[in-house]
């Protein structure tokens, strides 16, 4: 059976994973992720799909993260009518994450349209709305893990989901294509892989004897020391004790799914053991609250599910869902802890709390994850003295701390160990879901360790296609139409550079000592703009 694959996302970048497999009998996708990050990358979410959604018979989904699932509502909106197969926790997490993503799309477009109206430009439609997300959810079907499954819409194929240890419900997907008169074609898509030191999830697993492997490479260039869960809690305890000022607050910007639940579990456990002062903990994020409910429903899937369930139900945790409950946190006296999204401080309720506390030396902000360039979280981490929140300048006097020991991703040695455990791969090893330096470093490590020959390692560019043959290196296909390569278009992102330039002009004008020097500065800027280039 002739099998081909097209890389429709997460090529030389870490978001938007979508692999289109095609046999003479059916077409299907593994994942249908949204591109996230700089504007040039996000623009790909508006580009036409490189296939007709109505021609896609089914989607097999590795996990719920938006960069893997986020374009499913658009796929359905544009004519996809099949089923979306995913593990039961993934189905439930998508049930809260996709409508939230629809809400974010609507808000972003509203902001953009306000600007467009002022400039007399045409208004744009959101990529999808919460209603579109709800419609997509009706296509989801839960699958069991570790069992061969066949689907009516996909004749000649069977698939099996393996624990990927990356987030609740996350999986690697094994595909076996029937070959007439011979051994089947065996393919494995890693999805995102978790670290071996995850406190929540068992280590990733997978099958052996494969023809082709699609391997994520997010941290392909990192070798991070893996803290034991006890050591990580110890580090968190130290940070909380240091932050516990009697009139202060500890603000923890955190991703709503997984990170918030892990931190809540650790904080409650530390408080109950008397290792940190007792203080109310506010989980101030509707998305995190709904995700926590999914964690409670599927706690049995976690390594230490009973303890997690007890902790997440502790009266020490105050779940503030409504806006009114959220506003009342401001009336709390004495030390308290607030966990809210977004993890990079660029959206969500954390911004209100930062506005109220950043100027106060009694407060601490504890950053818990990766802070992308240009985000408020990154500015805080860089030690800026003043930041802007919703147009307002705010002095930073709070202590800014960071804990980097909560991670959902395997590092380079763990990726290599995962691949070694898969045994010999006969055909292609596709490196996806990584930026070029990470892919390059991982490719060198894997060939250096004898896990793949150089000619087996493939670094796909967006929209590249291959014919997959059992036991042999894949054969490249002609590409009729290409979308812009995110690795070229996205870096350096001129949108970010423009925002930074406008901000420094504004700052310089404001800093000028008087009206005369302000006017002079503006005259110099104008002259520079009007001068011929060169
Ligand atoms: Zn992920």
Coordinates of C-alpha atoms and ligand atoms in Angstrom, one line a residue:
X1 CA 0.0 0.0 0.0
X2 CA 1.5 3.4 -1.0
X3 CA 1.7 5.5 2.2
X4 CA 2.7 9.1 2.1
X5 CA 3.0 11.8 4.8
X6 CA 3.0 15.6 4.7
X7 CA 4.3 17.8 7.5
X8 CA 1.6 20.4 7.9
X9 CA 3.0 22.0 11.1
X10 CA 5.6 22.0 13.8
X11 CA 8.4 21.9 11.1
X12 CA 11.5 23.7 12.4
X13 CA 9.3 25.3 15.1
X14 CA 7.6 24.0 18.3
X15 CA 3.9 24.6 17.5
X16 CA 1.2 23.6 15.1
X17 CA 1.9 19.9 14.8
X18 CA -0.1 18.2 12.1
X19 CA 0.9 15.2 10.0
X20 CA -1.3 14.2 7.1
X21 CA -1.0 10.5 6.2
X22 CA -2.5 9.2 3.0
X23 CA -3.0 5.7 1.6
X24 CA -5.0 4.8 -1.5
X25 CA -7.9 4.1 0.8
X26 CA -8.0 7.1 3.2
X27 CA -6.5 10.3 4.4
X28 CA -6.1 11.1 8.1
X29 CA -4.3 13.5 10.4
X30 CA -2.3 12.9 13.5
X31 CA -2.9 16.2 15.5
X32 CA -4.1 19.5 14.1
X33 CA -2.3 22.1 16.2
X34 CA -2.4 25.8 16.3
X35 CA 0.7 27.9 15.5
X36 CA 1.6 30.0 18.6
X37 CA 4.2 32.6 19.3
X38 CA 5.3 35.6 17.2
X39 CA 2.7 37.2 14.9
X40 CA 4.4 35.9 11.7
X41 CA 4.0 32.3 13.0
X42 CA 0.4 32.9 14.1
X43 CA -0.4 34.2 10.6
X44 CA -0.2 30.6 9.5
X45 CA -3.4 29.9 11.4
X46 CA -5.2 32.0 8.8
X47 CA -3.6 30.3 5.8
X48 CA -5.7 27.8 3.9
X49 CA -5.1 24.2 5.1
X50 CA -2.8 22.3 2.6
X51 CA -5.6 19.7 2.2
X52 CA -9.4 19.8 1.9
X53 CA -10.9 19.3 5.4
X54 CA -13.8 17.3 4.0
X55 CA -11.3 14.8 2.4
X56 CA -9.8 14.0 5.8
X57 CA -11.5 10.8 7.1
X58 CA -10.4 11.0 10.8
X59 CA -8.0 12.6 13.2
X60 CA -5.8 10.7 15.7
X61 CA -4.8 13.1 18.6
X62 CA -1.7 12.7 20.8
X63 CA -2.7 15.2 23.5
X64 CA -4.8 18.2 24.4
X65 CA -2.2 21.1 24.2
X66 CA -3.4 23.8 21.9
X67 CA -0.3 23.5 19.7
X68 CA -1.5 20.0 18.9
X69 CA -5.3 20.3 19.0
X70 CA -6.0 24.0 18.5
X71 CA -7.0 24.0 14.9
X72 CA -9.5 21.2 15.2
X73 CA -12.5 23.6 15.5
X74 CA -11.4 25.3 12.3
X75 CA -11.1 21.9 10.6
X76 CA -14.7 21.0 11.6
X77 CA -15.9 24.5 10.6
X78 CA -14.4 24.0 7.1
X79 CA -16.0 20.7 6.4
X80 CA -14.3 17.8 8.3
X81 CA -17.1 15.4 9.3
X82 CA -15.2 12.4 10.7
X83 CA -14.2 11.4 14.2
X84 CA -11.4 12.7 16.4
X85 CA -9.9 9.8 18.4
X86 CA -8.1 10.6 21.6
X87 CA -7.5 9.2 25.1
X88 CA -10.4 9.8 27.6
X89 CA -8.5 12.5 29.6
X90 CA -7.5 14.2 26.4
X91 CA -11.2 14.3 25.3
X92 CA -12.1 15.9 28.6
X93 CA -9.2 18.4 28.6
X94 CA -10.1 19.4 25.1
X95 CA -13.6 20.0 26.4
X96 CA -12.3 22.8 28.5
X97 CA -9.3 24.0 26.5
X98 CA -10.8 24.3 23.0
X99 CA -13.8 26.5 24.1
X100 CA -11.3 28.6 26.0
X101 CA -9.1 28.9 22.9
X102 CA -12.2 30.0 20.9
X103 CA -12.8 32.7 23.5
X104 CA -9.1 33.8 23.1
X105 CA -9.6 34.0 19.3
X106 CA -12.7 36.1 19.7
X107 CA -11.0 38.5 22.1
X108 CA -7.8 38.8 20.0
X109 CA -9.9 39.6 16.9
X110 CA -12.0 42.2 18.8
X111 CA -8.8 44.0 19.8
X112 CA -7.5 43.8 16.2
X113 CA -10.8 45.1 14.8
X114 CA -10.9 48.1 17.1
X115 CA -7.5 49.0 15.6
X116 CA -8.6 48.2 12.1
X117 CA -11.7 50.4 12.4
X118 CA -9.6 53.3 13.6
X119 CA -7.4 52.9 10.5
X120 CA -10.3 52.4 8.1
X121 CA -9.3 48.8 7.4
X122 CA -11.6 45.9 6.9
X123 CA -12.6 43.9 9.9
X124 CA -11.5 40.2 10.3
X125 CA -13.4 37.2 11.6
X126 CA -12.0 35.0 14.4
X127 CA -10.4 31.8 13.4
X128 CA -13.1 30.1 15.4
X129 CA -15.5 30.9 18.3
X130 CA -16.4 29.0 21.5
X131 CA -19.4 27.8 19.5
X132 CA -17.2 26.3 16.8
X133 CA -15.2 24.6 19.5
X134 CA -18.3 23.1 21.0
X135 CA -19.3 21.8 17.5
X136 CA -15.8 20.2 17.2
X137 CA -16.2 18.5 20.6
X138 CA -19.1 16.5 19.2
X139 CA -16.6 14.7 16.9
X140 CA -14.4 13.4 19.7
X141 CA -14.4 9.7 20.6
X142 CA -12.4 8.3 23.5
X143 CA -10.0 5.4 22.9
X144 CA -8.4 3.1 25.4
X145 CA -4.6 3.1 25.8
X146 CA -2.2 0.2 25.0
X147 CA -4.7 -1.6 22.7
X148 CA -4.7 -2.1 19.0
X149 CA -7.7 -0.3 17.4
X150 CA -9.2 -0.3 14.0
X151 CA -11.4 2.4 12.6
X152 CA -14.1 2.1 10.1
X153 CA -13.1 5.2 8.2
X154 CA -9.4 4.0 8.0
X155 CA -9.3 0.6 6.3
X156 CA -6.0 -1.1 6.2
X157 CA -4.7 0.7 9.3
X158 CA -4.6 -0.1 13.0
X159 CA -3.3 2.2 15.7
X160 CA -2.3 2.0 19.4
X161 CA -1.9 4.8 22.0
X162 CA 1.1 4.6 24.4
X163 CA 1.7 6.7 27.5
X164 CA 4.0 9.7 26.6
X165 CA 4.3 11.0 30.2
X166 CA 4.0 14.6 29.1
X167 CA 0.6 15.7 30.4
X168 CA -2.6 14.1 31.6
X169 CA -3.8 11.7 28.8
X170 CA -0.8 12.4 26.5
X171 CA 0.2 9.6 24.1
X172 CA 2.5 8.5 21.4
X173 CA 0.6 6.9 18.5
X174 CA 1.8 3.8 16.8
X175 CA 0.4 3.2 13.3
X176 CA 0.5 -0.1 11.4
X177 CA -0.4 0.0 7.7
X178 CA -1.3 -3.2 6.0
X179 CA 1.1 -4.2 3.1
X180 CA -0.1 -6.7 0.6
X181 CA 1.9 -9.9 0.7
X182 CA 4.5 -8.6 3.2
X183 CA 5.2 -7.3 6.6
X184 CA 3.2 -4.2 7.6
X185 CA 4.6 -0.6 7.5
X186 CA 5.2 0.4 11.1
X187 CA 5.3 4.1 12.1
X188 CA 5.5 5.8 15.5
X189 CA 4.6 9.5 16.2
X190 CA 6.1 10.4 19.6
X191 CA 3.8 13.4 20.3
X192 CA 5.4 15.4 23.1
X193 CA 7.4 13.3 25.5
X194 CA 7.6 13.9 29.2
X195 CA 10.7 13.9 31.4
X196 CA 11.6 10.8 33.4
X197 CA 11.5 12.9 36.6
X198 CA 7.8 13.8 36.2
X199 CA 6.0 13.6 39.6
X200 CA 2.6 13.2 37.9
X201 CA 3.2 10.7 35.1
X202 CA 4.8 7.3 34.6
X203 CA 7.8 7.4 32.2
X204 CA 7.0 7.4 28.5
X205 CA 6.6 3.9 26.9
X206 CA 6.4 2.7 23.3
X207 CA 6.7 -0.2 20.9
X208 CA 9.8 -1.6 19.0
X209 CA 10.6 -2.7 15.5
X210 CA 9.6 0.4 13.6
X211 CA 10.1 1.5 10.1
X212 CA 9.7 5.2 10.7
X213 CA 9.6 7.5 13.8
X214 CA 8.5 11.1 14.2
X215 CA 10.4 12.4 17.2
X216 CA 9.7 15.7 19.0
X217 CA 12.9 17.8 19.5
X218 CA 11.7 20.7 21.7
X219 CA 14.6 20.5 24.2
X220 CA 17.0 18.6 21.8
X221 CA 19.8 20.9 22.8
X222 CA 19.3 20.9 26.6
X223 CA 20.7 18.6 29.3
X224 CA 18.9 19.6 32.5
X225 CA 19.6 18.1 35.8
X226 CA 16.5 16.2 36.8
X227 CA 15.4 16.9 40.4
X228 CA 13.6 14.3 42.4
X229 CA 10.1 15.2 43.4
X230 CA 11.3 15.6 47.0
X231 CA 14.1 17.9 46.0
X232 CA 11.7 20.0 43.9
X233 CA 9.3 20.4 46.8
X234 CA 12.3 21.4 49.0
X235 CA 13.2 24.1 46.6
X236 CA 9.6 25.4 46.4
X237 CA 9.4 25.3 50.3
X238 CA 12.5 27.6 50.5
X239 CA 11.0 30.1 48.0
X240 CA 7.7 30.2 49.8
X241 CA 9.3 30.7 53.3
X242 CA 11.4 33.5 51.8
X243 CA 8.2 35.1 50.3
X244 CA 6.0 34.8 53.4
X245 CA 5.9 38.4 54.5
X246 CA 3.1 39.0 57.0
X247 CA 1.6 41.8 54.9
X248 CA 2.6 40.3 51.5
X249 CA 1.5 38.0 48.8
X250 CA 3.1 35.4 46.7
X251 CA 1.9 35.6 43.1
X252 CA 2.5 32.5 41.0
X253 CA 1.8 33.0 37.3
X254 CA 1.2 29.4 36.0
X255 CA -0.2 27.6 33.0
X256 CA -3.8 26.5 33.8
X257 CA -3.4 22.9 32.8
X258 CA -0.9 20.6 34.6
X259 CA 1.4 23.3 36.0
X260 CA -1.3 24.8 38.3
X261 CA -2.3 21.3 39.6
X262 CA 1.3 20.2 40.2
X263 CA 2.0 23.4 42.2
X264 CA -1.2 23.1 44.2
X265 CA -0.3 19.5 45.1
X266 CA 3.2 20.6 46.2
X267 CA 2.0 23.6 48.2
X268 CA -0.8 21.8 50.0
X269 CA 1.5 18.9 50.9
X270 CA 4.1 21.3 52.2
X271 CA 1.6 23.2 54.3
X272 CA 0.1 20.0 55.7
X273 CA 3.5 18.8 56.7
X274 CA 4.2 22.1 58.4
X275 CA 7.1 22.8 56.1
X276 CA 5.8 26.2 55.0
X277 CA 3.5 28.7 56.8
X278 CA -0.2 28.0 56.6
X279 CA -1.8 30.6 54.2
X280 CA -4.8 30.6 52.0
X281 CA -4.1 29.6 48.4
X282 CA -6.3 31.1 45.6
X283 CA -6.6 29.3 42.3
X284 CA -7.8 32.4 40.4
X285 CA -8.4 31.0 36.9
X286 CA -11.7 29.7 35.5
X287 CA -9.7 27.5 33.0
X288 CA -7.4 26.1 35.7
X289 CA -10.5 25.3 37.9
X290 CA -12.2 23.4 35.0
X291 CA -8.9 21.6 34.2
X292 CA -8.6 20.7 37.9
X293 CA -12.0 19.0 37.7
X294 CA -10.7 16.9 34.8
X295 CA -7.7 16.0 36.9
X296 CA -10.0 14.9 39.7
X297 CA -12.0 12.8 37.3
X298 CA -8.9 11.1 35.9
X299 CA -6.7 11.0 39.0
X300 CA -6.4 7.2 38.6
X301 CA -4.2 7.9 35.5
X302 CA -1.6 9.7 37.6
X303 CA 1.2 7.9 39.3
X304 CA 0.2 9.2 42.8
X305 CA -3.5 9.8 42.0
X306 CA -4.9 9.4 45.4
X307 CA -2.5 11.9 47.0
X308 CA -3.2 14.3 44.1
X309 CA -6.9 14.0 44.5
X310 CA -6.8 14.6 48.3
X311 CA -4.5 17.6 47.8
X312 CA -6.7 19.2 45.1
X313 CA -9.7 18.8 47.3
X314 CA -8.0 20.4 50.3
X315 CA -9.8 23.3 52.0
X316 CA -6.5 25.2 51.8
X317 CA -7.3 25.8 48.2
X318 CA -9.8 28.5 47.3
X319 CA -11.1 28.2 43.8
X320 CA -12.3 31.6 42.7
X321 CA -14.2 31.2 39.5
X322 CA -16.4 34.3 39.2
X323 CA -15.1 37.8 38.7
X324 CA -16.6 38.9 42.0
X325 CA -14.8 36.1 43.9
X326 CA -11.6 37.1 42.1
X327 CA -12.0 40.8 43.0
X328 CA -12.5 39.9 46.7
X329 CA -9.0 38.4 46.9
X330 CA -7.9 42.1 47.2
X331 CA -9.6 42.3 50.6
X332 CA -7.6 39.4 52.1
X333 CA -5.3 40.4 55.0
X334 CA -2.1 38.7 55.8
X335 CA 0.2 36.5 53.7
X336 CA -1.6 34.6 50.9
X337 CA -0.7 32.8 47.7
X338 CA -2.4 33.5 44.3
X339 CA -2.0 31.1 41.4
X340 CA -3.4 32.5 38.1
X341 CA -2.8 32.5 34.3
X342 CA -1.2 33.1 32.1
X343 CA 2.1 31.5 32.8
X344 CA 4.0 34.3 31.0
X345 CA 1.9 37.1 32.5
X346 CA 0.8 38.4 29.1
X347 CA -3.0 37.7 29.6
X348 CA -5.4 36.5 32.2
X349 CA -6.2 37.4 35.8
X350 CA -2.6 37.4 37.0
X351 CA -2.3 40.9 35.4
X352 CA -4.8 42.4 37.9
X353 CA -2.8 40.9 40.8
X354 CA 0.5 42.1 39.3
X355 CA -1.0 45.6 39.0
X356 CA -1.9 45.6 42.6
X357 CA 1.3 44.0 44.0
X358 CA 4.3 44.6 41.7
X359 CA 5.1 48.0 43.3
X360 CA 5.1 46.5 46.9
X361 CA 8.3 45.2 48.4
X362 CA 6.4 42.8 50.6
X363 CA 5.3 40.8 47.5
X364 CA 7.0 38.1 45.6
X365 CA 6.4 36.9 42.0
X366 CA 7.4 33.3 41.3
X367 CA 7.8 32.5 37.6
X368 CA 7.3 28.8 37.0
X369 CA 7.9 28.1 33.3
X370 CA 9.5 29.3 30.1
X371 CA 9.1 33.1 29.5
X372 CA 9.1 33.9 25.8
X373 CA 10.8 37.0 24.5
X374 CA 8.6 40.1 24.6
X375 CA 6.3 38.9 27.3
X376 CA 5.8 40.6 30.7
X377 CA 7.1 37.6 32.4
X378 CA 10.4 37.9 30.5
X379 CA 10.7 41.6 31.3
X380 CA 10.3 40.8 35.0
X381 CA 12.9 38.0 34.8
X382 CA 15.3 40.5 33.1
X383 CA 14.9 42.8 36.1
X384 CA 13.1 45.7 34.5
X385 CA 12.5 48.5 37.0
X386 CA 9.3 49.5 35.4
X387 CA 6.7 47.6 33.3
X388 CA 3.5 48.5 31.6
X389 CA 0.3 46.6 32.4
X390 CA -2.8 47.6 30.4
X391 CA -1.2 50.9 29.4
X392 CA -0.3 51.8 33.0
X393 CA 3.4 52.2 34.0
X394 CA 4.2 50.3 37.2
X395 CA 7.4 50.3 39.3
X396 CA 8.7 46.9 40.1
X397 CA 9.6 46.6 43.8
X398 CA 8.3 43.0 44.5
X399 CA 10.9 40.3 44.6
X400 CA 11.1 38.3 41.3
X401 CA 12.0 34.6 41.7
X402 CA 12.0 31.7 39.3
X403 CA 11.7 27.9 39.7
X404 CA 12.5 25.9 36.5
X405 CA 12.0 22.5 37.9
X406 CA 8.4 22.0 36.7
X407 CA 8.7 20.7 33.2
X408 CA 6.5 18.6 30.9
X409 CA 9.3 17.9 28.4
X410 CA 12.1 15.4 28.1
X411 CA 15.6 16.9 27.6
X412 CA 18.1 15.7 25.1
X413 CA 19.5 12.6 27.0
X414 CA 15.9 11.5 27.7
X415 CA 14.9 11.9 24.1
X416 CA 17.9 9.7 23.1
X417 CA 17.0 7.2 25.8
X418 CA 13.4 7.0 24.6
X419 CA 14.7 6.3 21.0
X420 CA 17.2 3.7 22.2
X421 CA 14.3 1.9 24.0
X422 CA 12.5 1.7 20.6
X423 CA 15.3 -0.6 19.2
X424 CA 16.6 -0.3 15.6
X425 CA 14.6 2.0 13.4
X426 CA 14.8 0.7 9.9
X427 CA 13.8 3.8 7.8
X428 CA 13.4 7.5 8.5
X429 CA 13.8 9.4 11.7
X430 CA 11.8 12.6 11.3
X431 CA 12.8 15.4 13.8
X432 CA 9.7 17.6 14.3
X433 CA 8.4 20.1 16.9
X434 CA 11.8 21.8 17.5
X435 CA 13.6 24.9 16.5
X436 CA 16.6 24.4 14.2
X437 CA 19.4 24.6 16.8
X438 CA 17.6 22.0 19.0
X439 CA 17.0 19.7 16.0
X440 CA 20.6 20.0 14.9
X441 CA 22.0 19.3 18.4
X442 CA 19.6 16.3 18.7
X443 CA 20.5 15.0 15.3
X444 CA 24.2 15.0 16.3
X445 CA 23.5 13.3 19.6
X446 CA 21.5 10.6 18.0
X447 CA 23.9 9.8 15.2
X448 CA 26.9 10.2 17.6
X449 CA 25.3 7.6 19.9
X450 CA 24.7 5.2 17.0
X451 CA 20.9 5.5 17.3
X452 CA 20.5 6.5 13.6
X453 CA 22.6 6.9 10.5
X454 CA 23.0 10.4 9.1
X455 CA 20.9 9.6 6.0
X456 CA 18.1 8.4 8.2
X457 CA 17.7 11.7 10.0
X458 CA 15.2 14.0 8.3
X459 CA 14.6 17.7 9.3
X460 CA 11.4 18.5 7.5
X461 CA 10.5 22.0 6.2
X462 CA 6.8 23.0 6.4
X463 CA 4.7 21.2 3.7
X464 CA 7.4 18.7 2.8
X465 CA 6.1 15.2 1.9
X466 CA 7.5 11.7 1.7
X467 CA 6.6 8.3 0.5
X468 CA 7.0 5.8 3.4
X469 CA 8.3 2.4 2.5
X470 CA 9.0 -0.5 4.9
X471 CA 12.6 -0.8 5.9
X472 CA 13.9 2.0 3.7
X473 CA 14.8 5.7 4.0
X474 CA 11.7 7.7 2.9
X475 CA 11.5 9.1 -0.6
X476 CA 10.8 12.9 -0.9
X477 CA 7.7 14.0 -2.9
X478 CA 7.2 17.0 -5.1
X479 CA 5.6 19.9 -3.2
X480 CA 3.1 21.8 -5.3
X481 CA 2.4 24.7 -3.0
X482 CA 4.3 25.8 0.1
X483 CA 3.3 28.1 2.9
X484 CA 6.0 30.4 4.4
X485 CA 8.6 28.5 6.4
X486 CA 8.1 29.6 10.0
X487 CA 11.8 29.2 10.8
X488 CA 12.5 31.9 8.1
X489 CA 9.5 34.0 8.5
X490 CA 9.4 34.0 12.3
X491 CA 12.9 35.1 13.3
X492 CA 13.7 37.8 13.8
X493 CA 10.1 38.9 14.1
X494 CA 9.7 42.5 13.0
X495 CA 6.4 42.9 14.9
X496 CA 8.3 42.4 18.2
X497 CA 11.1 44.7 17.0
X498 CA 8.6 47.4 16.1
X499 CA 6.8 47.1 19.5
X500 CA 10.2 47.4 21.3
X501 CA 11.1 50.4 19.2
X502 CA 7.8 52.2 19.8
X503 CA 8.1 51.5 23.5
X504 CA 11.7 53.0 23.7
X505 CA 10.6 56.1 21.8
X506 CA 7.7 56.6 24.2
X507 CA 10.0 56.0 27.2
X508 CA 12.7 58.5 25.9
X509 CA 10.0 61.2 25.3
X510 CA 8.6 60.7 28.8
X511 CA 12.1 60.7 30.4
X512 CA 13.1 64.0 28.8
X513 CA 13.5 66.6 31.5
X514 CA 11.3 69.4 30.0
X515 CA 9.0 70.4 27.1
X516 CA 11.9 72.0 25.1
X517 CA 14.1 68.9 25.1
X518 CA 11.0 66.7 24.4
X519 CA 10.2 68.8 21.3
X520 CA 13.9 68.7 20.2
X521 CA 14.0 64.9 20.6
X522 CA 10.9 64.5 18.5
X523 CA 12.3 66.8 15.8
X524 CA 15.4 64.7 15.7
X525 CA 13.4 61.5 15.4
X526 CA 11.3 63.1 12.6
X527 CA 14.4 64.2 10.7
X528 CA 15.8 60.6 11.0
X529 CA 12.5 59.3 9.5
X530 CA 12.6 61.7 6.6
X531 CA 16.3 61.3 5.8
X532 CA 17.1 59.2 2.8
X533 CA 18.1 55.6 3.7
X534 CA 21.7 54.7 4.0
Ligands
LIG1 ZN1 2.4 19.3 24.6

